[in-house]
PDB file of C-alpha atoms in Angstrom:
ATOM      1  CA  GLN O1309      52.544 -41.302  11.909  1.00 63.00           C
ATOM      2  CA  LYS O1310      51.384 -39.220   8.963  1.00 72.00           C
ATOM      3  CA  GLU O1311      51.580 -35.483   9.387  1.00 88.00           C
ATOM      4  CA  VAL O1312      47.958 -34.988   8.333  1.00 92.00           C
ATOM      5  CA  GLU O1313      45.271 -37.573   9.122  1.00 92.00           C
ATOM      6  CA  GLN O1314      41.673 -37.846   7.964  1.00 93.00           C
ATOM      7  CA  ASP O1315      39.020 -40.496   8.482  1.00 87.00           C
ATOM      8  CA  PRO O1316      38.843 -42.179   5.066  1.00 79.00           C
ATOM      9  CA  GLY O1317      35.142 -42.958   5.178  1.00 84.00           C
ATOM     10  CA  PRO O1318      33.186 -43.596   3.141  1.00 92.00           C
ATOM     11  CA  LEU O1319      30.623 -41.493   4.947  1.00 95.00           C
ATOM     12  CA  SER O1320      26.991 -41.696   3.882  1.00 97.00           C
ATOM     13  CA  VAL O1321      24.335 -39.306   5.234  1.00 96.00           C
ATOM     14  CA  PRO O1322      20.741 -38.385   4.343  1.00 97.00           C
ATOM     15  CA  GLU O1323      20.025 -35.064   2.668  1.00 97.00           C
ATOM     16  CA  GLY O1324      19.697 -32.250   5.196  1.00 97.00           C
ATOM     17  CA  ALA O1325      22.026 -33.821   7.769  1.00 97.00           C
ATOM     18  CA  ILE O1326      24.849 -31.970   9.473  1.00 97.00           C
ATOM     19  CA  VAL O1327      28.162 -33.493   8.422  1.00 97.00           C
ATOM     20  CA  SER O1328      31.382 -33.368  10.412  1.00 96.00           C
ATOM     21  CA  LEU O1329      34.614 -34.186   8.592  1.00 97.00           C
ATOM     22  CA  ASN O1330      37.665 -34.639  10.775  1.00 95.00           C
ATOM     23  CA  CYS O1331      41.256 -33.655  10.136  1.00 95.00           C
ATOM     24  CA  THR O1332      44.133 -33.774  12.601  1.00 95.00           C
ATOM     25  CA  TYR O1333      47.788 -32.923  12.249  1.00 95.00           C
ATOM     26  CA  SER O1334      50.983 -33.469  14.189  1.00 93.00           C
ATOM     27  CA  ASN O1335      53.278 -30.626  13.087  1.00 91.00           C
ATOM     28  CA  SER O1336      52.723 -27.547  15.224  1.00 90.00           C
ATOM     29  CA  ALA O1337      54.504 -25.430  12.581  1.00 89.00           C
ATOM     30  CA  PHE O1338      51.455 -25.599  10.324  1.00 90.00           C
ATOM     31  CA  GLN O1339      49.791 -22.204  10.239  1.00 88.00           C
ATOM     32  CA  TYR O1340      47.637 -22.206   7.092  1.00 89.00           C
ATOM     33  CA  PHE O1341      44.769 -24.603   6.652  1.00 91.00           C
ATOM     34  CA  MET O1342      42.724 -25.470   3.601  1.00 92.00           C
ATOM     35  CA  TRP O1343      39.840 -27.700   2.698  1.00 95.00           C
ATOM     36  CA  TYR O1344      39.559 -28.915  -0.875  1.00 95.00           C
ATOM     37  CA  ARG O1345      36.552 -30.608  -2.464  1.00 97.00           C
ATOM     38  CA  GLN O1346      37.136 -33.168  -5.192  1.00 96.00           C
ATOM     39  CA  TYR O1347      34.300 -34.484  -7.302  1.00 96.00           C
ATOM     40  CA  SER O1348      34.677 -37.873  -8.939  1.00 92.00           C
ATOM     41  CA  ARG O1349      37.125 -37.805 -11.874  1.00 88.00           C
ATOM     42  CA  LYS O1350      37.915 -34.119 -11.305  1.00 91.00           C
ATOM     43  CA  GLY O1351      40.768 -32.170  -9.755  1.00 93.00           C
ATOM     44  CA  PRO O1352      40.467 -30.749  -6.230  1.00 94.00           C
ATOM     45  CA  GLU O1353      39.078 -27.229  -5.839  1.00 93.00           C
ATOM     46  CA  LEU O1354      39.587 -24.928  -2.870  1.00 91.00           C
ATOM     47  CA  LEU O1355      36.598 -24.824  -0.561  1.00 93.00           C
ATOM     48  CA  MET O1356      37.874 -23.017   2.516  1.00 89.00           C
ATOM     49  CA  TYR O1357      41.080 -21.329   3.589  1.00 88.00           C
ATOM     50  CA  THR O1358      41.949 -20.109   7.071  1.00 87.00           C
ATOM     51  CA  TYR O1359      44.962 -19.308   9.178  1.00 84.00           C
ATOM     52  CA  SER O1360      43.510 -18.244  12.497  1.00 83.00           C
ATOM     53  CA  SER O1361      42.092 -20.249  15.352  1.00 86.00           C
ATOM     54  CA  GLY O1362      38.346 -20.314  15.644  1.00 89.00           C
ATOM     55  CA  ASN O1363      35.588 -20.680  13.091  1.00 91.00           C
ATOM     56  CA  LYS O1364      35.401 -19.574   9.494  1.00 91.00           C
ATOM     57  CA  GLU O1365      32.037 -19.765   7.820  1.00 93.00           C
ATOM     58  CA  ASP O1366      31.152 -19.726   4.126  1.00 92.00           C
ATOM     59  CA  GLY O1367      27.504 -20.435   3.446  1.00 95.00           C
ATOM     60  CA  ARG O1368      26.706 -23.924   4.655  1.00 97.00           C
ATOM     61  CA  PHE O1369      30.369 -24.713   5.323  1.00 97.00           C
ATOM     62  CA  THR O1370      32.244 -23.987   8.557  1.00 96.00           C
ATOM     63  CA  ALA O1371      35.914 -24.732   9.106  1.00 94.00           C
ATOM     64  CA  GLN O1372      37.079 -24.811  12.678  1.00 94.00           C
ATOM     65  CA  VAL O1373      40.716 -24.496  13.694  1.00 93.00           C
ATOM     66  CA  ASP O1374      41.858 -25.680  17.101  1.00 92.00           C
ATOM     67  CA  LYS O1375      45.632 -25.299  17.136  1.00 91.00           C
ATOM     68  CA  SER O1376      45.985 -26.490  20.728  1.00 92.00           C
ATOM     69  CA  SER O1377      44.439 -29.846  19.789  1.00 93.00           C
ATOM     70  CA  LYS O1378      45.803 -29.785  16.219  1.00 93.00           C
ATOM     71  CA  TYR O1379      42.293 -30.439  14.961  1.00 94.00           C
ATOM     72  CA  ILE O1380      40.532 -28.761  12.022  1.00 95.00           C
ATOM     73  CA  PRO O1381      37.068 -30.190  11.384  1.00 95.00           C
ATOM     74  CA  LEU O1382      34.852 -29.122   8.509  1.00 96.00           C
ATOM     75  CA  PHE O1383      31.116 -28.915   9.138  1.00 97.00           C
ATOM     76  CA  ILE O1384      28.506 -28.975   6.404  1.00 97.00           C
ATOM     77  CA  ARG O1385      25.060 -27.768   7.378  1.00 97.00           C
ATOM     78  CA  ASP O1386      21.906 -28.844   5.513  1.00 97.00           C
ATOM     79  CA  SER O1387      23.899 -31.243   3.339  1.00 97.00           C
ATOM     80  CA  GLN O1388      22.853 -31.614  -0.292  1.00 97.00           C
ATOM     81  CA  PRO O1389      23.412 -34.407  -2.850  1.00 97.00           C
ATOM     82  CA  SER O1390      25.704 -31.966  -4.674  1.00 97.00           C
ATOM     83  CA  ASP O1391      28.013 -32.107  -1.636  1.00 97.00           C
ATOM     84  CA  SER O1392      28.830 -35.730  -2.488  1.00 97.00           C
ATOM     85  CA  ALA O1393      32.578 -35.643  -3.080  1.00 97.00           C
ATOM     86  CA  THR O1394      35.907 -36.395  -1.456  1.00 96.00           C
ATOM     87  CA  TYR O1395      37.070 -33.724   0.986  1.00 97.00           C
ATOM     88  CA  LEU O1396      40.792 -33.178   1.414  1.00 96.00           C
ATOM     89  CA  CYS O1397      42.340 -31.159   4.194  1.00 95.00           C
ATOM     90  CA  ALA O1398      45.666 -29.511   3.469  1.00 92.00           C
ATOM     91  CA  MET O1399      48.027 -27.280   5.360  1.00 90.00           C
ATOM     92  CA  SER O1400      51.277 -25.402   5.071  1.00 87.00           C
ATOM     93  CA  GLU O1401      53.800 -23.730   7.340  1.00 85.00           C
ATOM     94  CA  ARG O1402      54.109 -20.554   5.301  1.00 76.00           C
ATOM     95  CA  ASN O1403      51.912 -18.625   2.924  1.00 68.00           C
ATOM     96  CA  THR O1404      54.464 -18.894   0.139  1.00 68.00           C
ATOM     97  CA  GLY O1405      52.476 -21.312  -1.992  1.00 64.00           C
ATOM     98  CA  ASN O1406      55.173 -23.900  -2.414  1.00 71.00           C
ATOM     99  CA  GLN O1407      54.815 -26.625   0.214  1.00 80.00           C
ATOM    100  CA  PHE O1408      51.567 -28.299   1.093  1.00 87.00           C
ATOM    101  CA  TYR O1409      50.693 -31.330   3.188  1.00 90.00           C
ATOM    102  CA  PHE O1410      47.526 -33.239   2.382  1.00 92.00           C
ATOM    103  CA  GLY O1411      45.338 -35.715   4.208  1.00 93.00           C
ATOM    104  CA  THR O1412      44.170 -38.779   2.302  1.00 92.00           C
ATOM    105  CA  GLY O1413      40.633 -37.454   2.012  1.00 94.00           C
ATOM    106  CA  THR O1414      37.176 -38.425   3.282  1.00 95.00           C
ATOM    107  CA  SER O1415      34.604 -39.677   0.781  1.00 95.00           C
ATOM    108  CA  LEU O1416      31.111 -38.286   1.440  1.00 97.00           C
ATOM    109  CA  THR O1417      27.817 -39.352  -0.135  1.00 97.00           C
ATOM    110  CA  VAL O1418      24.639 -37.405   0.583  1.00 97.00           C
ATOM    111  CA  ILE O1419      21.577 -39.505  -0.158  1.00 97.00           C
ATOM    112  CA  PRO O1420      18.478 -37.684  -1.498  1.00 96.00           C
TER     113      PRO O1420
ATOM    114  CA  ASP D 117      38.367 -17.839 -14.896  1.00 66.00           C
ATOM    115  CA  VAL D 118      41.683 -19.300 -13.818  1.00 66.00           C
ATOM    116  CA  LYS D 119      42.680 -22.484 -15.498  1.00 90.00           C
ATOM    117  CA  VAL D 120      45.128 -25.348 -15.261  1.00 95.00           C
ATOM    118  CA  THR D 121      44.789 -27.587 -18.290  1.00 95.00           C
ATOM    119  CA  GLN D 122      46.075 -31.114 -18.531  1.00 95.00           C
ATOM    120  CA  SER D 123      46.136 -32.203 -22.136  1.00 88.00           C
ATOM    121  CA  SER D 124      45.300 -35.883 -21.639  1.00 89.00           C
ATOM    122  CA  ARG D 125      42.491 -36.987 -19.349  1.00 92.00           C
ATOM    123  CA  TYR D 126      42.891 -40.719 -19.938  1.00 95.00           C
ATOM    124  CA  LEU D 127      45.896 -42.619 -21.254  1.00 95.00           C
ATOM    125  CA  VAL D 128      46.664 -46.306 -21.649  1.00 97.00           C
ATOM    126  CA  LYS D 129      50.308 -47.213 -22.187  1.00 96.00           C
ATOM    127  CA  ARG D 130      52.380 -50.366 -22.246  1.00 97.00           C
ATOM    128  CA  THR D 131      55.214 -51.205 -19.879  1.00 97.00           C
ATOM    129  CA  GLY D 132      58.450 -49.634 -21.072  1.00 97.00           C
ATOM    130  CA  GLU D 133      56.835 -46.878 -23.122  1.00 97.00           C
ATOM    131  CA  LYS D 134      57.859 -43.261 -22.674  1.00 97.00           C
ATOM    132  CA  VAL D 135      54.966 -41.137 -21.442  1.00 97.00           C
ATOM    133  CA  PHE D 136      54.557 -37.364 -21.574  1.00 96.00           C
ATOM    134  CA  LEU D 137      51.967 -35.581 -19.454  1.00 97.00           C
ATOM    135  CA  GLU D 138      51.504 -31.933 -20.329  1.00 96.00           C
ATOM    136  CA  CYS D 139      50.162 -29.159 -18.136  1.00 97.00           C
ATOM    137  CA  VAL D 140      49.499 -25.517 -19.006  1.00 97.00           C
ATOM    138  CA  GLN D 141      48.341 -22.719 -16.691  1.00 96.00           C
ATOM    139  CA  ASP D 142      47.069 -19.328 -17.748  1.00 94.00           C
ATOM    140  CA  MET D 143      47.491 -17.495 -14.432  1.00 89.00           C
ATOM    141  CA  ASP D 144      51.156 -16.485 -14.778  1.00 90.00           C
ATOM    142  CA  HIS D 145      51.941 -18.504 -11.650  1.00 90.00           C
ATOM    143  CA  GLU D 146      55.542 -19.028 -10.642  1.00 90.00           C
ATOM    144  CA  ASN D 147      55.046 -22.396  -8.951  1.00 91.00           C
ATOM    145  CA  MET D 148      53.923 -25.560 -10.677  1.00 94.00           C
ATOM    146  CA  PHE D 149      53.557 -29.042  -9.237  1.00 95.00           C
ATOM    147  CA  TRP D 150      52.997 -32.630 -10.255  1.00 97.00           C
ATOM    148  CA  TYR D 151      51.227 -34.934  -7.799  1.00 96.00           C
ATOM    149  CA  ARG D 152      50.010 -38.467  -8.073  1.00 96.00           C
ATOM    150  CA  GLN D 153      46.876 -39.544  -6.243  1.00 95.00           C
ATOM    151  CA  ASP D 154      46.247 -43.124  -5.183  1.00 93.00           C
ATOM    152  CA  PRO D 155      43.477 -44.577  -2.996  1.00 88.00           C
ATOM    153  CA  GLY D 156      44.493 -44.653   0.642  1.00 85.00           C
ATOM    154  CA  LEU D 157      47.715 -42.764  -0.028  1.00 88.00           C
ATOM    155  CA  GLY D 158      46.319 -39.349  -0.906  1.00 88.00           C
ATOM    156  CA  LEU D 159      48.301 -36.818  -2.904  1.00 92.00           C
ATOM    157  CA  ARG D 160      52.036 -37.339  -3.127  1.00 93.00           C
ATOM    158  CA  LEU D 161      54.332 -34.723  -4.601  1.00 93.00           C
ATOM    159  CA  ILE D 162      56.486 -35.909  -7.485  1.00 96.00           C
ATOM    160  CA  TYR D 163      58.195 -32.694  -8.573  1.00 96.00           C
ATOM    161  CA  PHE D 164      57.871 -28.990  -8.003  1.00 93.00           C
ATOM    162  CA  SER D 165      59.088 -26.063 -10.115  1.00 95.00           C
ATOM    163  CA  TYR D 166      59.372 -22.492  -8.835  1.00 91.00           C
ATOM    164  CA  ASP D 167      60.656 -20.927 -12.045  1.00 91.00           C
ATOM    165  CA  VAL D 168      61.479 -21.687 -15.643  1.00 93.00           C
ATOM    166  CA  LYS D 169      64.109 -24.431 -15.893  1.00 91.00           C
ATOM    167  CA  MET D 170      64.102 -24.823 -12.099  1.00 93.00           C
ATOM    168  CA  LYS D 171      62.849 -27.962 -10.407  1.00 93.00           C
ATOM    169  CA  GLU D 172      62.934 -29.671  -7.060  1.00 93.00           C
ATOM    170  CA  LYS D 173      62.269 -33.299  -6.202  1.00 94.00           C
ATOM    171  CA  GLY D 174      59.222 -34.056  -4.175  1.00 92.00           C
ATOM    172  CA  ASP D 175      58.492 -37.121  -2.078  1.00 90.00           C
ATOM    173  CA  ILE D 176      58.422 -39.701  -4.893  1.00 94.00           C
ATOM    174  CA  PRO D 177      60.574 -38.554  -7.855  1.00 96.00           C
ATOM    175  CA  GLU D 178      61.947 -41.984  -8.758  1.00 96.00           C
ATOM    176  CA  GLY D 179      60.973 -43.027 -12.266  1.00 96.00           C
ATOM    177  CA  TYR D 180      59.893 -39.512 -13.236  1.00 97.00           C
ATOM    178  CA  SER D 181      61.464 -36.416 -14.721  1.00 97.00           C
ATOM    179  CA  VAL D 182      60.065 -32.973 -15.486  1.00 97.00           C
ATOM    180  CA  SER D 183      60.601 -30.137 -17.905  1.00 97.00           C
ATOM    181  CA  ARG D 184      59.730 -26.480 -17.595  1.00 97.00           C
ATOM    182  CA  GLU D 185      60.934 -24.538 -20.607  1.00 96.00           C
ATOM    183  CA  LYS D 186      58.208 -21.872 -20.423  1.00 96.00           C
ATOM    184  CA  LYS D 187      56.552 -20.350 -17.383  1.00 95.00           C
ATOM    185  CA  GLU D 188      53.102 -21.578 -18.301  1.00 96.00           C
ATOM    186  CA  ARG D 189      54.010 -25.168 -19.148  1.00 97.00           C
ATOM    187  CA  PHE D 190      55.185 -28.004 -16.922  1.00 97.00           C
ATOM    188  CA  SER D 191      55.652 -31.499 -18.321  1.00 97.00           C
ATOM    189  CA  LEU D 192      55.946 -34.792 -16.483  1.00 97.00           C
ATOM    190  CA  ILE D 193      57.905 -37.544 -18.203  1.00 97.00           C
ATOM    191  CA  LEU D 194      57.894 -41.231 -17.447  1.00 97.00           C
ATOM    192  CA  GLU D 195      61.013 -42.488 -19.207  1.00 94.00           C
ATOM    193  CA  SER D 196      59.993 -46.146 -19.063  1.00 96.00           C
ATOM    194  CA  ALA D 197      56.486 -46.661 -17.753  1.00 97.00           C
ATOM    195  CA  SER D 198      55.856 -49.443 -15.259  1.00 97.00           C
ATOM    196  CA  THR D 199      52.626 -50.915 -13.939  1.00 97.00           C
ATOM    197  CA  ASN D 200      53.174 -49.345 -10.514  1.00 96.00           C
ATOM    198  CA  GLN D 201      52.918 -45.949 -12.173  1.00 98.00           C
ATOM    199  CA  THR D 202      49.252 -46.553 -12.942  1.00 97.00           C
ATOM    200  CA  SER D 203      47.634 -43.649 -11.122  1.00 96.00           C
ATOM    201  CA  MET D 204      45.813 -40.328 -11.314  1.00 96.00           C
ATOM    202  CA  TYR D 205      48.277 -37.516 -12.024  1.00 97.00           C
ATOM    203  CA  LEU D 206      47.369 -34.010 -10.946  1.00 97.00           C
ATOM    204  CA  CYS D 207      49.079 -30.831 -12.064  1.00 97.00           C
ATOM    205  CA  ALA D 208      48.730 -27.703  -9.941  1.00 95.00           C
ATOM    206  CA  SER D 209      50.011 -24.156  -9.821  1.00 92.00           C
ATOM    207  CA  SER D 210      50.311 -21.421  -7.224  1.00 87.00           C
ATOM    208  CA  SER D 211      51.846 -18.030  -6.738  1.00 81.00           C
ATOM    209  CA  PRO D 212      53.748 -16.803  -3.678  1.00 73.00           C
ATOM    210  CA  GLY D 213      52.442 -13.325  -4.427  1.00 66.00           C
ATOM    211  CA  LEU D 214      48.826 -14.195  -3.798  1.00 63.00           C
ATOM    212  CA  ALA D 215      47.160 -13.307  -0.512  1.00 58.00           C
ATOM    213  CA  ILE D 216      46.098 -16.911  -0.272  1.00 63.00           C
ATOM    214  CA  GLY D 217      48.797 -19.370  -1.239  1.00 65.00           C
ATOM    215  CA  GLU D 218      46.349 -21.883  -2.549  1.00 79.00           C
ATOM    216  CA  LEU D 219      46.926 -24.539  -5.147  1.00 87.00           C
ATOM    217  CA  PHE D 220      44.920 -24.503  -8.367  1.00 90.00           C
ATOM    218  CA  PHE D 221      44.522 -27.995  -9.808  1.00 94.00           C
ATOM    219  CA  GLY D 222      43.926 -29.361 -13.258  1.00 95.00           C
ATOM    220  CA  GLU D 223      41.293 -32.006 -13.981  1.00 94.00           C
ATOM    221  CA  GLY D 224      43.801 -34.826 -13.718  1.00 95.00           C
ATOM    222  CA  SER D 225      45.277 -37.388 -16.100  1.00 96.00           C
ATOM    223  CA  ARG D 226      44.385 -40.982 -15.380  1.00 96.00           C
ATOM    224  CA  LEU D 227      47.219 -43.196 -16.606  1.00 97.00           C
ATOM    225  CA  THR D 228      46.942 -46.961 -16.939  1.00 97.00           C
ATOM    226  CA  VAL D 229      50.120 -48.914 -17.653  1.00 97.00           C
ATOM    227  CA  LEU D 230      49.550 -52.453 -18.937  1.00 96.00           C
TER     228      LEU D 230
END
């Protein structure tokens, strides 16, 4: 079993839809959670970062952390074609910036 | 604006060739990483460096070596390229001193080995 699991997709939604991207993990030592967005032929860029249970919102994006279920979904509200990308969840045990565990990513296409 | 620069975006090499992938960061970060990214496998860590001349093996170091002679520069070396090393290579950096220990990535180097 991989330590971090994501639905690979591809996921295709119409513009304006609410998108839910799933990420689960097995190691209860993970305390810091990140979502990266990766456009085609580009490197990943940090989208969201959180370390506490509950919701963290940034514009149309909401990351939810449920440590009891080891589940950290990312929700995108009013999805736009510019949201079309691969979304990677990542996590670490410590905030020391030297050990990260990544999911394989979910490919999302938002159709105009 | 923070930047991680990978010198080669696309490379085509032949089996057995020596390949150098260069990465430079301008953020004075202590940590630098090399990952490879393959469909269905995600990001896999090849090597990690936490200081000049210091390195640690990641999950898949076989067939690779690294060099970090200056803080800002981290090179990945394929001594004798093989077809199974065809992949997207991503360099990243981070700093343990930051409030958020995030990784900053370069644009990637897509290597094809024929």
